[in-house]
Coordinates of C-alpha atoms and ligand atoms in Angstrom, one line a residue:
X297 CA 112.9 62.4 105.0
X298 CA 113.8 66.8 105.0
X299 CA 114.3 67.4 108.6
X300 CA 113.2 70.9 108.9
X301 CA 115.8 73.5 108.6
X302 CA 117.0 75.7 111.3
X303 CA 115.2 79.3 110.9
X304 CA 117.0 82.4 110.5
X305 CA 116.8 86.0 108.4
X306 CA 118.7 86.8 105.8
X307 CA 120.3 90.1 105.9
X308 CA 123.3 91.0 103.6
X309 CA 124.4 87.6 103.5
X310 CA 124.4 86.8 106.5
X311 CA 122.4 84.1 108.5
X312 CA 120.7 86.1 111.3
X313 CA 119.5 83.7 113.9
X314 CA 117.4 84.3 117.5
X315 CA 120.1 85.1 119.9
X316 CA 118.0 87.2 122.2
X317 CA 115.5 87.9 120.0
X318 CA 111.5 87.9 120.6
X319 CA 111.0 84.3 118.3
X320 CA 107.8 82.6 116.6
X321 CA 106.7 79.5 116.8
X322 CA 106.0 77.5 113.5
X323 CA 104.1 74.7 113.3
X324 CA 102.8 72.0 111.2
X325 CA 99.1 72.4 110.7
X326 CA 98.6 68.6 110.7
X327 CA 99.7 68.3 114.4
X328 CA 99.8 71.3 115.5
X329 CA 103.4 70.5 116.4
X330 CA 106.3 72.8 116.6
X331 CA 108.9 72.6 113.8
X332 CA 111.0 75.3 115.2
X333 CA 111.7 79.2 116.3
X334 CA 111.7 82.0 114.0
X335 CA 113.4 85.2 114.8
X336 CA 111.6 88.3 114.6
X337 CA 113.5 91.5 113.6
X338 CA 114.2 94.1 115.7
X339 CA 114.6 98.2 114.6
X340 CA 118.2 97.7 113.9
X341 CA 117.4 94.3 112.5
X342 CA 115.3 96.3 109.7
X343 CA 117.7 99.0 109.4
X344 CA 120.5 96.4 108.3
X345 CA 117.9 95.1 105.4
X346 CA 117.3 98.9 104.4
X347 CA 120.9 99.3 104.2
X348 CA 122.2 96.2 102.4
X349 CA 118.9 96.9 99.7
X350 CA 120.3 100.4 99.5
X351 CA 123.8 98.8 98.2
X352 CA 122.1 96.2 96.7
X353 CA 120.1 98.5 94.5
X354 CA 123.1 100.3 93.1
X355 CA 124.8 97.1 92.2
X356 CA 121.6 95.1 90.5
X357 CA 120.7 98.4 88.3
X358 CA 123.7 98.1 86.5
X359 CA 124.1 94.5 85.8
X360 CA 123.7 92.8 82.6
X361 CA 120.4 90.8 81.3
X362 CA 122.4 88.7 80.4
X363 CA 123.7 88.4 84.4
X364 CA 120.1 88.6 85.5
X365 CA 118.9 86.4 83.2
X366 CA 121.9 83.9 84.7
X367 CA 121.1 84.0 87.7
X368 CA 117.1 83.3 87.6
X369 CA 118.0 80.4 84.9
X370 CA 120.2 78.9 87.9
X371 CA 118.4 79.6 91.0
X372 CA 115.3 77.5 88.8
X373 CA 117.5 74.6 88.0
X374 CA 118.8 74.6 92.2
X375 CA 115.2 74.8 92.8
X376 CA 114.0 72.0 90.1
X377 CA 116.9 69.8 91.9
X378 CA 115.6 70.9 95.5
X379 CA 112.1 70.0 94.5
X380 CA 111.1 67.1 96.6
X381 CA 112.8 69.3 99.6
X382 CA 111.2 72.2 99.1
X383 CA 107.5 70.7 98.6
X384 CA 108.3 68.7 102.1
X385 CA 108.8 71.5 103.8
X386 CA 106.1 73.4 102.1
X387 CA 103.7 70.9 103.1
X388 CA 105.1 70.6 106.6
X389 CA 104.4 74.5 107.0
X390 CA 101.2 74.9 105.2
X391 CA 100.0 71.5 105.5
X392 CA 99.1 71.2 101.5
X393 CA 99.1 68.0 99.5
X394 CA 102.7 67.4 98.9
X395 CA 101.3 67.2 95.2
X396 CA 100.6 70.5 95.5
X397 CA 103.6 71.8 97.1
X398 CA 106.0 70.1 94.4
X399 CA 103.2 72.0 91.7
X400 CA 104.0 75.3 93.7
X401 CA 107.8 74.6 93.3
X402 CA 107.6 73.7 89.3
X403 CA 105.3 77.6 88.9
X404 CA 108.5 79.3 90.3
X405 CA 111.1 77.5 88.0
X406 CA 108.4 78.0 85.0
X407 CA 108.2 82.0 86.4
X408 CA 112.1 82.1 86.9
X409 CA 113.1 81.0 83.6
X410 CA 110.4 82.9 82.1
X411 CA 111.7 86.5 83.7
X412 CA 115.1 85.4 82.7
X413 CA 114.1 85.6 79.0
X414 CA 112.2 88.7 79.9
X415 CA 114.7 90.6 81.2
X416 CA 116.7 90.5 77.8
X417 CA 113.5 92.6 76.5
X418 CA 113.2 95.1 78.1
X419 CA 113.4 97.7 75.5
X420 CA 112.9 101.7 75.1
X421 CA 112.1 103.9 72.0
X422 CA 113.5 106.5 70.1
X423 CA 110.9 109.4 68.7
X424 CA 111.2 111.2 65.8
X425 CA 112.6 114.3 66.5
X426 CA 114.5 117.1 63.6
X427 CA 118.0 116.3 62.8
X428 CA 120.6 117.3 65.5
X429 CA 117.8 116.1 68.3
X430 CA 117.2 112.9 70.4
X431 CA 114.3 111.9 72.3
X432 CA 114.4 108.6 73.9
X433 CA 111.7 106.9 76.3
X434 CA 113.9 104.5 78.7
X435 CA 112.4 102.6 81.8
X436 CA 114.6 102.0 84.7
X437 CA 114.4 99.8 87.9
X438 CA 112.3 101.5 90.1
X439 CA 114.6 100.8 93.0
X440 CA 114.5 98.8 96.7
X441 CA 111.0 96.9 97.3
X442 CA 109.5 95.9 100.1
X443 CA 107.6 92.4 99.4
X444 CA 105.4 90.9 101.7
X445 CA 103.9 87.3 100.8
X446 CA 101.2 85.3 102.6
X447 CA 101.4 81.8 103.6
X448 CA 98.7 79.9 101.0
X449 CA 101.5 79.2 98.9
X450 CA 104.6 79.5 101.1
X451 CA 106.9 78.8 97.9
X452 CA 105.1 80.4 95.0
X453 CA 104.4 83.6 96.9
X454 CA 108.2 84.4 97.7
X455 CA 108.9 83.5 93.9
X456 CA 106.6 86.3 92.5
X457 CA 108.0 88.9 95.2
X458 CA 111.8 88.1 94.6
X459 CA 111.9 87.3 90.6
X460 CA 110.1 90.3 89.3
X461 CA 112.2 92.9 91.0
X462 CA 115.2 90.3 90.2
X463 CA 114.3 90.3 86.9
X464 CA 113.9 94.4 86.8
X465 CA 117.1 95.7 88.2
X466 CA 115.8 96.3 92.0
X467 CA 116.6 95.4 95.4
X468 CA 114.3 93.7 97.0
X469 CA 113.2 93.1 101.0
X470 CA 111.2 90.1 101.8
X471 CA 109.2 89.8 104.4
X472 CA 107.1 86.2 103.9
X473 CA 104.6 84.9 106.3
X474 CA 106.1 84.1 109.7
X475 CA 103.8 80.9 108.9
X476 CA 105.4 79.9 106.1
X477 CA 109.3 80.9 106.5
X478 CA 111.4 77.8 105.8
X479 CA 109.9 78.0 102.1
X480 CA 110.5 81.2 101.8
X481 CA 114.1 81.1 102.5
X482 CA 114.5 78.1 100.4
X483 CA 113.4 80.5 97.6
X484 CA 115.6 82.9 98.4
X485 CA 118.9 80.9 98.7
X486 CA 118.6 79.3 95.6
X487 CA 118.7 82.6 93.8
X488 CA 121.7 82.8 96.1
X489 CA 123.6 80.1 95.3
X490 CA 122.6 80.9 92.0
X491 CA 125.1 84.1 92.1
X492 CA 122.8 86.9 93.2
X493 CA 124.9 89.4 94.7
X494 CA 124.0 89.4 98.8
X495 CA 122.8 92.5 99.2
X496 CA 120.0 92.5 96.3
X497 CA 117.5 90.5 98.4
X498 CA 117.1 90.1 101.9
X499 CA 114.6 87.9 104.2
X500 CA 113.4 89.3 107.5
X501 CA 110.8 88.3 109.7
X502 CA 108.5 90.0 112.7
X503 CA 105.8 91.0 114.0
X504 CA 104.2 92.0 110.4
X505 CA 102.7 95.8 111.3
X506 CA 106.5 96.7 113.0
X507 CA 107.9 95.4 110.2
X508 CA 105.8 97.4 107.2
X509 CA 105.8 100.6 109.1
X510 CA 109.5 100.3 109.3
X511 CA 110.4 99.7 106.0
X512 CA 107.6 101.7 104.4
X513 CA 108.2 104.9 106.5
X514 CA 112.0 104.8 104.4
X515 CA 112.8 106.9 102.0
X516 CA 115.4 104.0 100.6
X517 CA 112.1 101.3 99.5
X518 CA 110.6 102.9 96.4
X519 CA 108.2 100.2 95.9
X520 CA 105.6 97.8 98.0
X521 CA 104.3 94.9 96.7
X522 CA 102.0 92.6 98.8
X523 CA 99.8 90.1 99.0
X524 CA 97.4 89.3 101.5
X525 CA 93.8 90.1 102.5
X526 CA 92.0 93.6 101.5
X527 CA 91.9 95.2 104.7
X528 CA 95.4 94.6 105.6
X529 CA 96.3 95.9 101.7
X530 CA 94.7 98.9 102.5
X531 CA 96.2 99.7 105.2
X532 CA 99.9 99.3 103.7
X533 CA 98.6 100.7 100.4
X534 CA 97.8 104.4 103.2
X535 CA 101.6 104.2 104.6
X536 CA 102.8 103.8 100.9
X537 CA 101.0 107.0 99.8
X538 CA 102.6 108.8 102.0
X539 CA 105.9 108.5 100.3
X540 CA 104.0 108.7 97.3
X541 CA 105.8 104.9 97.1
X542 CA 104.9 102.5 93.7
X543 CA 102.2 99.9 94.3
X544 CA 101.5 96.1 93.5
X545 CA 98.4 94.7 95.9
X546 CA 97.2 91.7 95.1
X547 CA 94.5 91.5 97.2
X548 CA 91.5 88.8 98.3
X549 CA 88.5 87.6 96.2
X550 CA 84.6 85.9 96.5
X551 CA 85.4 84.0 92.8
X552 CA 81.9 83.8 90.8
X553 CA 81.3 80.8 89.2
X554 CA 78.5 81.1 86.9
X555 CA 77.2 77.3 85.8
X556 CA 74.5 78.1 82.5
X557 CA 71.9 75.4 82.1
X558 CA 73.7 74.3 78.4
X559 CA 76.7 72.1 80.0
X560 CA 77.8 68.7 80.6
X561 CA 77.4 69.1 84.5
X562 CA 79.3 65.9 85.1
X563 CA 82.3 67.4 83.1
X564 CA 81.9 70.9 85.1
X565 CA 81.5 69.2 88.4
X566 CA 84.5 67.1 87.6
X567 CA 86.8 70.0 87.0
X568 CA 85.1 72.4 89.4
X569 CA 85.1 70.0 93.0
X570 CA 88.9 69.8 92.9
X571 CA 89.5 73.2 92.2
X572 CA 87.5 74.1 95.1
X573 CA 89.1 72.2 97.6
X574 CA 92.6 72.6 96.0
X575 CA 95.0 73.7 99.4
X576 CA 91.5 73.5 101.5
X577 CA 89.9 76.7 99.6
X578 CA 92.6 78.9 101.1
X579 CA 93.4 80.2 97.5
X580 CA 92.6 83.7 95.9
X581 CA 91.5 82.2 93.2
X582 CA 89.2 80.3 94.6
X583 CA 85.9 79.4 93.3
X584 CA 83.5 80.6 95.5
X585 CA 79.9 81.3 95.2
X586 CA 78.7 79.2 92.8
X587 CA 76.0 80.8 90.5
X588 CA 73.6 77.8 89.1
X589 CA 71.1 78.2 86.3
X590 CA 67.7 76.8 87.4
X591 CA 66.9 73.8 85.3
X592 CA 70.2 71.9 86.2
X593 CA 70.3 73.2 90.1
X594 CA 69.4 70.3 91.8
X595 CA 71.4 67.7 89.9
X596 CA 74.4 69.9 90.5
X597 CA 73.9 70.5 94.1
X598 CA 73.6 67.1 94.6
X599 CA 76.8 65.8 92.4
X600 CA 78.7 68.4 94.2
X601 CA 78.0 66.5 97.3
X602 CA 78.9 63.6 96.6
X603 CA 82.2 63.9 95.3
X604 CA 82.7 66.4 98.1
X605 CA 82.0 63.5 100.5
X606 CA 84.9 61.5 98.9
X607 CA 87.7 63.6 99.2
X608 CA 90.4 62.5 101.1
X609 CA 91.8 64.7 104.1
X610 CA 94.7 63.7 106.0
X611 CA 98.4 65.1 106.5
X612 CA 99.2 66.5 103.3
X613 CA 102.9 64.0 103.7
X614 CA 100.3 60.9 102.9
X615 CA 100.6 60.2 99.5
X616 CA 96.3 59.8 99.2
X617 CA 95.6 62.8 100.7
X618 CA 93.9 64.8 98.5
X619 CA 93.1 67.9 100.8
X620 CA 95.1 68.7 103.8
X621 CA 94.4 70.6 107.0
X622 CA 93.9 74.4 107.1
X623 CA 97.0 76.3 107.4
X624 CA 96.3 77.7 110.8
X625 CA 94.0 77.7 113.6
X626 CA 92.2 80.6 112.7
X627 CA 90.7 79.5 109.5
X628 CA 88.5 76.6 111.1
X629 CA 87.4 79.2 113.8
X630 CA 86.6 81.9 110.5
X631 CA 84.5 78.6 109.2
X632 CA 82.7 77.7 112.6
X633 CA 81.7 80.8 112.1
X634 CA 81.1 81.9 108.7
X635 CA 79.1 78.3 107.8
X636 CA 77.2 78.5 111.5
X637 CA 75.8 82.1 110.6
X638 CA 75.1 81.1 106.9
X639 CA 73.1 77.8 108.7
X640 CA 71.3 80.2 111.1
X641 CA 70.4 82.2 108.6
X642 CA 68.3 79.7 106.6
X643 CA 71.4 78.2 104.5
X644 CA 71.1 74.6 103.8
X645 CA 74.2 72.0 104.9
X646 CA 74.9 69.3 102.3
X647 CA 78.0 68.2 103.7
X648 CA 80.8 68.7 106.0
X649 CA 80.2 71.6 108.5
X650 CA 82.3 70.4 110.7
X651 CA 86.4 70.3 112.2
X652 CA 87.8 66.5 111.6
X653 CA 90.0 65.3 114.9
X654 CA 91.1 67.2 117.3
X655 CA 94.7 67.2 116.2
X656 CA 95.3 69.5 113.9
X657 CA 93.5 72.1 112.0
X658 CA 91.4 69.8 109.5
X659 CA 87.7 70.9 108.7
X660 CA 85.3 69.0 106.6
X661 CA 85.0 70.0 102.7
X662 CA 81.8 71.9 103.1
X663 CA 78.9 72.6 100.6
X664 CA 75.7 75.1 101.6
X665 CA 73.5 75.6 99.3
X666 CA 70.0 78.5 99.2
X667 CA 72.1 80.8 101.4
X668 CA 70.8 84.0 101.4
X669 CA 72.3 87.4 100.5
X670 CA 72.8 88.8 104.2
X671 CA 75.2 85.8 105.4
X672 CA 78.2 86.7 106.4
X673 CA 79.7 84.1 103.6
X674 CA 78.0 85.9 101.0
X675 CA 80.0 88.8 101.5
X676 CA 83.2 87.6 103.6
X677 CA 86.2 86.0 101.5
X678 CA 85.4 82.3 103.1
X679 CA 89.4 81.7 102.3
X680 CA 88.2 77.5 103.4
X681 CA 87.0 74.7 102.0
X682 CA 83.4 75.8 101.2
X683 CA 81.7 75.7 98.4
X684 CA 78.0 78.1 98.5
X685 CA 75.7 77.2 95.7
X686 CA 72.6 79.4 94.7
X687 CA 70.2 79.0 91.8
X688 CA 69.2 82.1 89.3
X689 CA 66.9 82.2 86.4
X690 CA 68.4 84.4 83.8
X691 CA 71.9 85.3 82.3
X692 CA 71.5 89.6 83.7
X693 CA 70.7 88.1 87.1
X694 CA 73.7 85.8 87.5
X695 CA 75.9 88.5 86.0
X696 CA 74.4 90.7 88.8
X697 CA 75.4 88.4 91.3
X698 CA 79.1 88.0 90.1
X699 CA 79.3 91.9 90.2
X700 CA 77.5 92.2 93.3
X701 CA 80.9 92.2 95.3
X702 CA 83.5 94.9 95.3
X703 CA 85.9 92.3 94.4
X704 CA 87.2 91.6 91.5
X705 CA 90.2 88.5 91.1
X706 CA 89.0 85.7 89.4
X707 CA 85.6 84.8 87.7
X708 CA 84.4 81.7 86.1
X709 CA 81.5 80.9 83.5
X710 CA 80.6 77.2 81.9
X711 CA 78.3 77.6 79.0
X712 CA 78.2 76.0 75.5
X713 CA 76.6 79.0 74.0
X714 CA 79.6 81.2 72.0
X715 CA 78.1 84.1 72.2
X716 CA 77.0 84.1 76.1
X717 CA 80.6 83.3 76.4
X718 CA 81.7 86.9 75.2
X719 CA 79.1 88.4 76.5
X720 CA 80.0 87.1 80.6
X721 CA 83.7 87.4 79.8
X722 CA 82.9 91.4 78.8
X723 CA 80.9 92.0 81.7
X724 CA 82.2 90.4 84.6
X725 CA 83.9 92.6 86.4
X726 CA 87.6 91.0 87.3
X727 CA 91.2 90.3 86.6
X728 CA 91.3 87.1 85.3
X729 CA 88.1 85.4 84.0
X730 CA 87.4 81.2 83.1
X731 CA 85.5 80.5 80.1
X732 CA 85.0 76.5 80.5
X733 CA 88.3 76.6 82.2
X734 CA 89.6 76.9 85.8
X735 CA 93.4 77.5 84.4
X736 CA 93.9 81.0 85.0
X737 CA 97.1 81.2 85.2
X738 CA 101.1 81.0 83.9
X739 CA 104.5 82.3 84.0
X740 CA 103.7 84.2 80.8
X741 CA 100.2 85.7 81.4
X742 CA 99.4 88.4 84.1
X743 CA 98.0 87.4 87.6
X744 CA 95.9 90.4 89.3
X745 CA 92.7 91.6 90.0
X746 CA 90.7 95.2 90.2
X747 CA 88.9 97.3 92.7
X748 CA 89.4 95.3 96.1
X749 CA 91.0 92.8 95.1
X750 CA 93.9 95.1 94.1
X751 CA 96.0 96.4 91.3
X752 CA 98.8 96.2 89.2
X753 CA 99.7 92.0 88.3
X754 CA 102.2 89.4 88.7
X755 CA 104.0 87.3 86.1
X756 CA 104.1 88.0 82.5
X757 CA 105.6 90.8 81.2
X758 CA 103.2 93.1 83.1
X759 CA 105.4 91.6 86.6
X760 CA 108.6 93.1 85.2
X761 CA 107.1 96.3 84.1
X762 CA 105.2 96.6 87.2
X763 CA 109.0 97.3 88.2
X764 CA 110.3 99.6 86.4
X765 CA 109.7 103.5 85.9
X766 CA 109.8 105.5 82.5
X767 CA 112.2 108.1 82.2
X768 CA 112.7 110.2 79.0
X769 CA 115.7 111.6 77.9
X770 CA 115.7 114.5 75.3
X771 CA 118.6 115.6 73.2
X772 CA 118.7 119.2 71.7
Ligands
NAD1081 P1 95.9 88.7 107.8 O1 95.1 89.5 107.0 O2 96.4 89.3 109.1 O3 97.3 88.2 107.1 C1 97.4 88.0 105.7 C2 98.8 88.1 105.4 O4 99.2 89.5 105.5 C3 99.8 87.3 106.3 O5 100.8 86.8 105.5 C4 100.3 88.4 107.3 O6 101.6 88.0 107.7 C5 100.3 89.6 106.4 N1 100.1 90.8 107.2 C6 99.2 91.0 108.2 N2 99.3 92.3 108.7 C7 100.3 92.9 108.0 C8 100.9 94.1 108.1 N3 100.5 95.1 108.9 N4 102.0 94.4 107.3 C9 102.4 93.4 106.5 N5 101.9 92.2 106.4 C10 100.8 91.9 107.1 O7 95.2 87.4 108.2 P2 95.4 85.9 108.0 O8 94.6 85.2 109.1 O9 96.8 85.4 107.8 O10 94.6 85.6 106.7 C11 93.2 86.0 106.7 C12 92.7 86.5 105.4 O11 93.7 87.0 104.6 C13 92.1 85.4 104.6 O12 90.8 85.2 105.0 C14 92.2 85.9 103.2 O13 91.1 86.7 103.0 C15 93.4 86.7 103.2 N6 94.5 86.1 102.5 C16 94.7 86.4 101.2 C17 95.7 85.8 100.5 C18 95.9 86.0 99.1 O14 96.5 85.3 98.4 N7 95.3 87.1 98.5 C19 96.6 85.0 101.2 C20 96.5 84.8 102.6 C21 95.4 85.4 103.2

């Protein structure tokens, strides 16, 4: 059995705990019990971080791939070792499947050891230029970054914000959910123990605006990189530009699924239930509004009630629990609401609708079907275990409906038909889109999404550029 870990911040090294610091309370989602104080940084708190990624920064530019590459290869073998503790407390935090959790840990070695080969490439040119002259295209770290990562995947999160500006050269400042922080620090002292200098990445903690005005409104962090929800993003993304600072937002999603009337709807339904429910719907990537051709609409409303009806919720620690409890208490109360409006407004309830327990911060998998256009759902990332089903006639219409959002992260399509297959994947308008697949992701391809739903990507070579600037050198 992990106990929980004591909580503290990181700061050059050093384990900051609460003293007489303002604190947070964690606790697990699937009691609603506290698993322990966090302390929030103060001013001077911050100013240590700045300072030590400041340091940091100068050492980390000039080191080696080959040391890089060392010391992501080793903080992913301390991580594959720790896995069964890390997914515990990941579950205890975020109240996921422990299943989950342990996938969550296995996406940051697969990342880790995937930078690690990445940051042996990174590579500038040389242009032709008359004899006696040099012109050469080089891309540096772009220096300290300020990361801040969300709780729906306490371990996963902190591994995107730490290893691509490990893997670049940079400095990095963490700050992870408050939610969330015992993952987050696990992360983080595996890349320590690993041999990452002290100073190149810190953890802090706080009240989240302090914190991001702080370090945004210094001169020393170069870069932000979040993720969270739009509104939030935007904000950060305003204090950023006014340091003219570099950007990565990965932002929140309303995923389109569109279901054509030429597939095997057991096989979609089969694939697509799961994925909906996966960490109670509290994934960007979500499948959300599912977009159903006529002729098979009722026989896939229906099958996607039924298996909806026989997932199993319970603490995530249970080893048949397929869905656990929302992460916090706010998410039931956004679903109370969000499903009671789309209900009130005409929506139909198939199942769930409903918090399970009064311990806890369960709610029912959830499918609503006919909900019209003006519901608050329809428009409003449900980030829960809901799944909103509408019928539509023709391809244009359904493509309409994907696009209808200013969101852009993930899409999905099912069709047998080759050519419509092209056809959605060109015109959807998103980051990553699903043809007859829900796997839309991997340490070696590029995780982002456009308009609101942000910019600039994670993972894959893009993640390491996304931390590096281009500098050109010429020789006369
Ligand atoms: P929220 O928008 O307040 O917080 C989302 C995340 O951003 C949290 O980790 C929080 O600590 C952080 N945050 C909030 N204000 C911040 C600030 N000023 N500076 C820096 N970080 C800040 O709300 P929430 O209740 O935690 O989540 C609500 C919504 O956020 C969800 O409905 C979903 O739309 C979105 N969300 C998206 C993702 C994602 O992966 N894109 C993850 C979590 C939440």
């Amino acid at each position: 059995m992990t106990d929980y870990p004591k909580l503290c911040m990181i700061i050059d090294g050093e384990r900051v705990e609460a003293g007489d610091r303002r604190t947070f309370t964690v606790r697990n989602p699937a009691t609603g019990d506290a698993l322990g104080e966090l302390p929030l940084a103060d001013a001077a708190d911050l100013d240590r971080a700045l300072d030590a990624a400041a340091r940091g920064f100068l050492i980390w530019r000039d080191s080696t791939p080959q040391q890089r590459a060392g010391v992501l290869q080793g903080a992913a073998r301390l991580m594959a070792e720790r896995a069964d503790e890390l997914a515990r407390i990941a579950t205890m935090e975020e109240g996921k499947p422990f299943a989950e959790a342990r996938v969550e840990v296995m996406m940051n070695v697969g990342l880790f050891n995937f930078y690690a080969g990445e940051c042996q490439r990174l590579y500038g040119r040389t242009l032709v230029r008359p004899a006696g002259q040099r012109s050469t295209v080089t891309h540096e770290p772009v220096g300290p970054v300020a990361a801040f990562s969300p709780w729906n995947f306490p371990l996963g999160n902190p591994g995107r914000k730490l290893g691509a500006p490990i893997a670049a050269g940079c400095s990095v400042i963490l700050k992870s959910a408050e939610e969330t922080p015992a993952s987050a620090l696990g992360v983080l002292q595996a890349l320590l123990d690993a041999g990452l200098p002290k100073e190149v990445a810190q953890a802090v903690f706080g009240v989240p605006d302090e914190v991001s005005r702080h370090l945004l409104g210094s001169p020393i962090i170069r870069k932000l990189s979040f993720t969270g929800s739009t509104i939030v993003g935007k904000q950060l993304a305003k204090l950023a530009a006014d340091d003219m600072k570099r950007t990565t937002m990965e932002l929140g999603g309303h995923g389109p699924v569109l279901v054509f009337d030429d597939v095997d709807v057991d096989r979609v339904l089969d694939v697509m239930v799961p994925t909906k429910y996966r960490n109670a719907g509290q994934v960007c990537v979500s499948p959300t509004r599912f977009i159903v051709q006529e002729p098979i609409f009722e026989r896939f409303v229906a099958g996607f009630a039924e298996r909806a009806k026989t997932i199993k919720v319970g603490d995530g620690l249970n080893a048949d629990t397929q869905m656990g409890p929302m992460a916090n208490p706010r998410r039931p109360d956004a679903m109370e609401r969000l499903i009671g409006d789309a209900v009130a407004k005409g929506g139909i309830l198939h199942t769930g609708g409903e918090r399970i327990g009064n311990q806890g911060y369960f709610y029912a998998p959830t499918v609503l079907s006919e909900v019209p256009v003006e519901a608050e759902i329809m428009n409003e990332e449900p980030f829960g275990p809901v799944a909103i089903l509408n019928p539509f006639s023709g391809d244009e219409e359904m493509i309409a409906e994907a696009n209808r959002l200013p969101y852009g992260l993930a899409a999905y399509a099912w069709t047998a038909d080759s050519r419509r297959q092209k056809i959605v994947a060109r015109e959807i308008e998103s980051g990553m889109v699903g043809i007859n697949s829900v796997m839309i992701g991997g340490a070696d391809s590029p995780f982002g999404g456009v308009r609101w739903s942000g910019h600039g990507a994670e993972d894959g070579p893009e993640g390491v550029q996304a931390c590096l600037v281009t500098k050109v050198i010429h020789e006369g």
